[in-house]
């Protein structure tokens, strides 16, 4: 058992140059590591960018279309989170000053 495994590792290393390209039985990757880096950089530069825009602009392997969910998965792998714009009221300096005065008056 161990000898056959070692033979397979040796054959794989000789064929692919490393064991990182070990054949696997899961779904093939849709994009390359360079495209992953490109996706990460796009989302680092524009934290408000939707995954659908990136999916539309990025062509996968063999010009396959990649899905927005694939983009979300790769962005999550890079430990990036989408930042959303503030949805509430814009708090002005006057509002903050008035709020502080009210709070100070009611503390006493």
Short mmCIF file of C-alpha atoms in Angstrom, two decimals:
data_model
loop_
_atom_site.label_atom_id
_atom_site.label_comp_id
_atom_site.label_asym_id
_atom_site.label_seq_id
_atom_site.Cartn_x
_atom_site.Cartn_y
_atom_site.Cartn_z
CA UNK A 1 0.00 0.00 0.00
CA UNK A 2 2.69 2.47 1.02
CA UNK A 3 4.88 1.57 -1.95
CA UNK A 4 2.07 2.17 -4.44
CA UNK A 5 1.35 5.56 -2.86
CA UNK A 6 5.01 6.52 -3.06
CA UNK A 7 5.11 5.43 -6.70
CA UNK A 8 2.06 7.57 -7.48
CA UNK A 9 3.60 10.59 -5.74
CA UNK A 10 6.85 10.09 -7.64
CA UNK A 11 5.01 9.76 -10.97
CA UNK A 12 2.92 12.85 -10.23
CA UNK A 13 6.01 14.84 -9.30
CA UNK A 14 7.77 13.75 -12.47
CA UNK A 15 4.77 14.54 -14.67
CA UNK A 16 3.63 17.86 -13.19
CA UNK A 17 6.84 19.12 -11.55
CA UNK A 18 5.23 19.33 -8.12
CA UNK A 19 2.65 17.58 -6.02
CA UNK A 20 0.47 20.69 -5.81
CA UNK A 21 -1.04 19.74 -9.17
CA UNK A 22 -2.03 16.34 -7.84
CA UNK A 23 -5.03 15.04 -9.78
CA UNK A 24 -8.20 15.23 -7.72
CA UNK A 25 -11.75 14.10 -8.17
CA UNK A 26 -13.45 17.38 -7.34
CA UNK A 27 -14.82 19.95 -9.74
CA UNK A 28 -12.12 21.62 -11.88
CA UNK A 29 -11.22 25.23 -11.12
CA UNK A 30 -12.91 27.84 -13.27
CA UNK A 31 -10.13 30.40 -13.01
CA UNK A 32 -6.38 30.54 -12.62
CA UNK A 33 -4.39 31.77 -9.60
CA UNK A 34 -3.58 34.94 -11.57
CA UNK A 35 -7.28 35.60 -12.03
CA UNK A 36 -7.81 35.00 -8.30
CA UNK A 37 -5.21 37.66 -7.56
CA UNK A 38 -6.91 40.00 -10.04
CA UNK A 39 -10.27 39.46 -8.30
CA UNK A 40 -8.70 40.15 -4.89
CA UNK A 41 -7.04 43.33 -6.12
CA UNK A 42 -10.26 44.60 -7.71
CA UNK A 43 -12.12 44.12 -4.45
CA UNK A 44 -9.31 45.62 -2.38
CA UNK A 45 -9.28 48.73 -4.54
CA UNK A 46 -13.06 49.12 -4.55
CA UNK A 47 -14.57 47.67 -1.37
CA UNK A 48 -18.11 48.58 -2.52
CA UNK A 49 -17.79 46.62 -5.78
CA UNK A 50 -20.52 43.98 -6.28
CA UNK A 51 -19.48 40.43 -7.14
CA UNK A 52 -21.73 40.50 -10.20
CA UNK A 53 -19.64 43.27 -11.81
CA UNK A 54 -16.44 41.33 -11.26
CA UNK A 55 -18.02 38.12 -12.59
CA UNK A 56 -19.17 39.91 -15.75
CA UNK A 57 -15.72 41.41 -16.37
CA UNK A 58 -13.62 38.31 -15.59
CA UNK A 59 -13.37 35.52 -18.13
CA UNK A 60 -12.57 32.11 -16.69
CA UNK A 61 -10.56 29.30 -18.22
CA UNK A 62 -11.39 28.62 -21.87
CA UNK A 63 -13.48 31.83 -21.87
CA UNK A 64 -16.03 30.25 -19.54
CA UNK A 65 -18.16 32.69 -17.62
CA UNK A 66 -17.56 32.65 -13.87
CA UNK A 67 -20.47 33.13 -11.52
CA UNK A 68 -20.89 35.84 -8.92
CA UNK A 69 -20.93 33.12 -6.25
CA UNK A 70 -17.46 32.02 -7.38
CA UNK A 71 -16.26 35.60 -6.97
CA UNK A 72 -17.83 35.77 -3.50
CA UNK A 73 -16.12 32.51 -2.52
CA UNK A 74 -12.70 33.70 -3.70
CA UNK A 75 -13.10 37.07 -1.98
CA UNK A 76 -14.08 35.28 1.23
CA UNK A 77 -11.00 33.01 0.91
CA UNK A 78 -8.88 36.17 0.86
CA UNK A 79 -10.55 37.24 4.15
CA UNK A 80 -12.05 40.31 2.51
CA UNK A 81 -15.46 41.62 3.46
CA UNK A 82 -17.75 43.82 1.47
CA UNK A 83 -18.04 47.29 2.95
CA UNK A 84 -21.46 48.81 2.48
CA UNK A 85 -22.09 52.54 2.21
CA UNK A 86 -23.72 54.24 5.20
CA UNK A 87 -27.51 54.08 4.83
CA UNK A 88 -28.53 56.44 7.64
CA UNK A 89 -28.58 60.19 8.03
CA UNK A 90 -25.42 62.18 7.52
CA UNK A 91 -24.56 63.53 10.96
CA UNK A 92 -23.22 67.06 10.68
CA UNK A 93 -20.94 68.82 13.13
CA UNK A 94 -23.87 70.99 14.29
CA UNK A 95 -25.96 67.91 15.03
CA UNK A 96 -23.11 66.30 17.00
CA UNK A 97 -22.53 69.50 19.00
CA UNK A 98 -26.25 69.76 19.84
CA UNK A 99 -26.35 66.08 20.81
CA UNK A 100 -23.32 66.53 23.08
CA UNK A 101 -24.90 69.57 24.73
CA UNK A 102 -28.13 67.65 25.31
CA UNK A 103 -26.24 64.68 26.78
CA UNK A 104 -24.17 66.91 29.08
CA UNK A 105 -27.29 68.74 30.25
CA UNK A 106 -29.06 65.49 31.07
CA UNK A 107 -26.12 63.89 32.86
CA UNK A 108 -26.24 66.41 35.68
#
